Short mmCIF file of C-alpha atoms and ligand atoms in Angstrom, two decimals:
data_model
loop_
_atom_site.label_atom_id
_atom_site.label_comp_id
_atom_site.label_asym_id
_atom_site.label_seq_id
_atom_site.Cartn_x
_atom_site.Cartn_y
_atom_site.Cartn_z
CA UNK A 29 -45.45 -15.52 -29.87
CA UNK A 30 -44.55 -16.26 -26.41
CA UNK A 31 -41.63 -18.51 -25.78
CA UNK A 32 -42.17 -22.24 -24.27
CA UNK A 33 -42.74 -21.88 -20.64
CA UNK A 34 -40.21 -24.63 -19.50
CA UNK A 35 -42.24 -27.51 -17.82
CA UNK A 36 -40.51 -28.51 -14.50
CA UNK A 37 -38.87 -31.90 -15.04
CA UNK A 38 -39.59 -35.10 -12.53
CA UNK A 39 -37.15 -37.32 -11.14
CA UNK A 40 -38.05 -39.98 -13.34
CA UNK A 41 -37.43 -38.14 -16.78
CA UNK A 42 -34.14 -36.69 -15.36
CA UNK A 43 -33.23 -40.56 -14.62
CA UNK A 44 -34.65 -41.41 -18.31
CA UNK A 45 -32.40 -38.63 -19.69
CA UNK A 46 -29.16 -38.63 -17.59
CA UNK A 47 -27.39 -40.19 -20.30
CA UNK A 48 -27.68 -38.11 -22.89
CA UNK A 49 -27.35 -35.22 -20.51
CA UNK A 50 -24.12 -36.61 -19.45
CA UNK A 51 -23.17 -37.07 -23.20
CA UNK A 52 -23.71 -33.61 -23.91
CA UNK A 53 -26.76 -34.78 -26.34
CA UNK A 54 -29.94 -32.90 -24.91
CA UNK A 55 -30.98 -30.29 -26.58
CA UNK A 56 -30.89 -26.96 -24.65
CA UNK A 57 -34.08 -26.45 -23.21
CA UNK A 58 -34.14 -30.42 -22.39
CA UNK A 59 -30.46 -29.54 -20.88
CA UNK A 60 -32.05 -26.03 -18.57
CA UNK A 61 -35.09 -28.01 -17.37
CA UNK A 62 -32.62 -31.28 -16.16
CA UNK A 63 -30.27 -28.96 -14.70
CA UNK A 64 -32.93 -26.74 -13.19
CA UNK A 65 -34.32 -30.04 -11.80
CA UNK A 66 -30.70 -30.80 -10.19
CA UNK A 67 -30.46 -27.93 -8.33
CA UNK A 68 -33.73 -28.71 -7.05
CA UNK A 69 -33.52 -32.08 -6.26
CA UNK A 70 -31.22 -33.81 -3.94
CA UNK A 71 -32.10 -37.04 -4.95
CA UNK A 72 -31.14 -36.23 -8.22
CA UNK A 73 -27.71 -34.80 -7.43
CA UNK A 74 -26.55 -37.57 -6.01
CA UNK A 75 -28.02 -39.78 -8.30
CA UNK A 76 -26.08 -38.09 -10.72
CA UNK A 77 -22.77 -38.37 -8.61
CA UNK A 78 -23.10 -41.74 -8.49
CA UNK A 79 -23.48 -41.96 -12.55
CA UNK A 80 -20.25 -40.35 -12.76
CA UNK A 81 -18.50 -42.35 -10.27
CA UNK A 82 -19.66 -45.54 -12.36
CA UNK A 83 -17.98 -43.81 -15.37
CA UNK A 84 -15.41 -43.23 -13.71
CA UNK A 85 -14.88 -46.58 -13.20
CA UNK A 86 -16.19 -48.52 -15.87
CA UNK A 87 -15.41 -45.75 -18.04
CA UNK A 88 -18.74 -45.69 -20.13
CA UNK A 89 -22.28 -46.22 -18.85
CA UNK A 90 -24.59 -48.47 -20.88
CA UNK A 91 -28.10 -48.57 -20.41
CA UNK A 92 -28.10 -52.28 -18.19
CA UNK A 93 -25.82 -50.13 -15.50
CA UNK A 94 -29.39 -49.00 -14.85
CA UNK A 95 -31.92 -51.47 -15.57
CA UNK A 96 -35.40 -50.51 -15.12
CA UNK A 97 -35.71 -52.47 -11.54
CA UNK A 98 -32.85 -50.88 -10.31
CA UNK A 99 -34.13 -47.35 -11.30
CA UNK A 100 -37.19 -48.21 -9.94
CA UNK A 101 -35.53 -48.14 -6.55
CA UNK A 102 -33.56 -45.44 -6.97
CA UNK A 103 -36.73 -43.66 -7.42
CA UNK A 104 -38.21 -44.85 -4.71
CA UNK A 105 -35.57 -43.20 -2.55
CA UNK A 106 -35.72 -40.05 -4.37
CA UNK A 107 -39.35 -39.86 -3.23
CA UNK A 108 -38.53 -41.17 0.28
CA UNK A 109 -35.41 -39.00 0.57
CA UNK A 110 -37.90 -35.86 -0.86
CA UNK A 111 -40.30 -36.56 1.67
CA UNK A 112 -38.07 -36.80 4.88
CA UNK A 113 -36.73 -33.52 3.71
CA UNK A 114 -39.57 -31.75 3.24
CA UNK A 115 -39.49 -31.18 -0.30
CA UNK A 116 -42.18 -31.46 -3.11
CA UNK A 117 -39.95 -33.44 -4.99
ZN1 ZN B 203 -35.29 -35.34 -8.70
#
């Protein structure tokens, strides 16, 4: 049997899953393909900066820190950000 070919992640499942990931909860092949996806993905990184920053201040992150509009945007300049860089992503 040959093992799961890990499916690249998009932006908007690495958004969906950041908390967990940040929580430690993803299970590992969930945990490669989001971190494969951040090296990829400047978007991403500093989307993910900017998580931890609001941790760091609010000290937790709840799901309304990133309602759906707002992540809406965000991915919106992920795509924009992608796009000026040159990347497929
Ligand atoms: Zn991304």
């Amino acid at each position: 049997m040959r093992p799961p070919v890990p499916t690249e992640m998009s932006c908007r499942e690495l958004v969906e899953l950041v908390t967990a990931w940040h929580e430690g909860a993803l299970p590992l092949a969930d945990r490669t393909r989001f971190e494969m996806h951040l090296c990829l993905c400047t978007g991403c990184r500093g989307y993910v900066q900017q998580m931890r920053r609001t941790i760091e201040v609010t000290g937790r992150l709840t799901e309304e820190d990133v309602a759906p509009a707002a992540r809406k945007d965000l991915l919106r300049a992920f795509r924009q950000f992608a796009r000026s860089k040159g990347e497929p992503r």
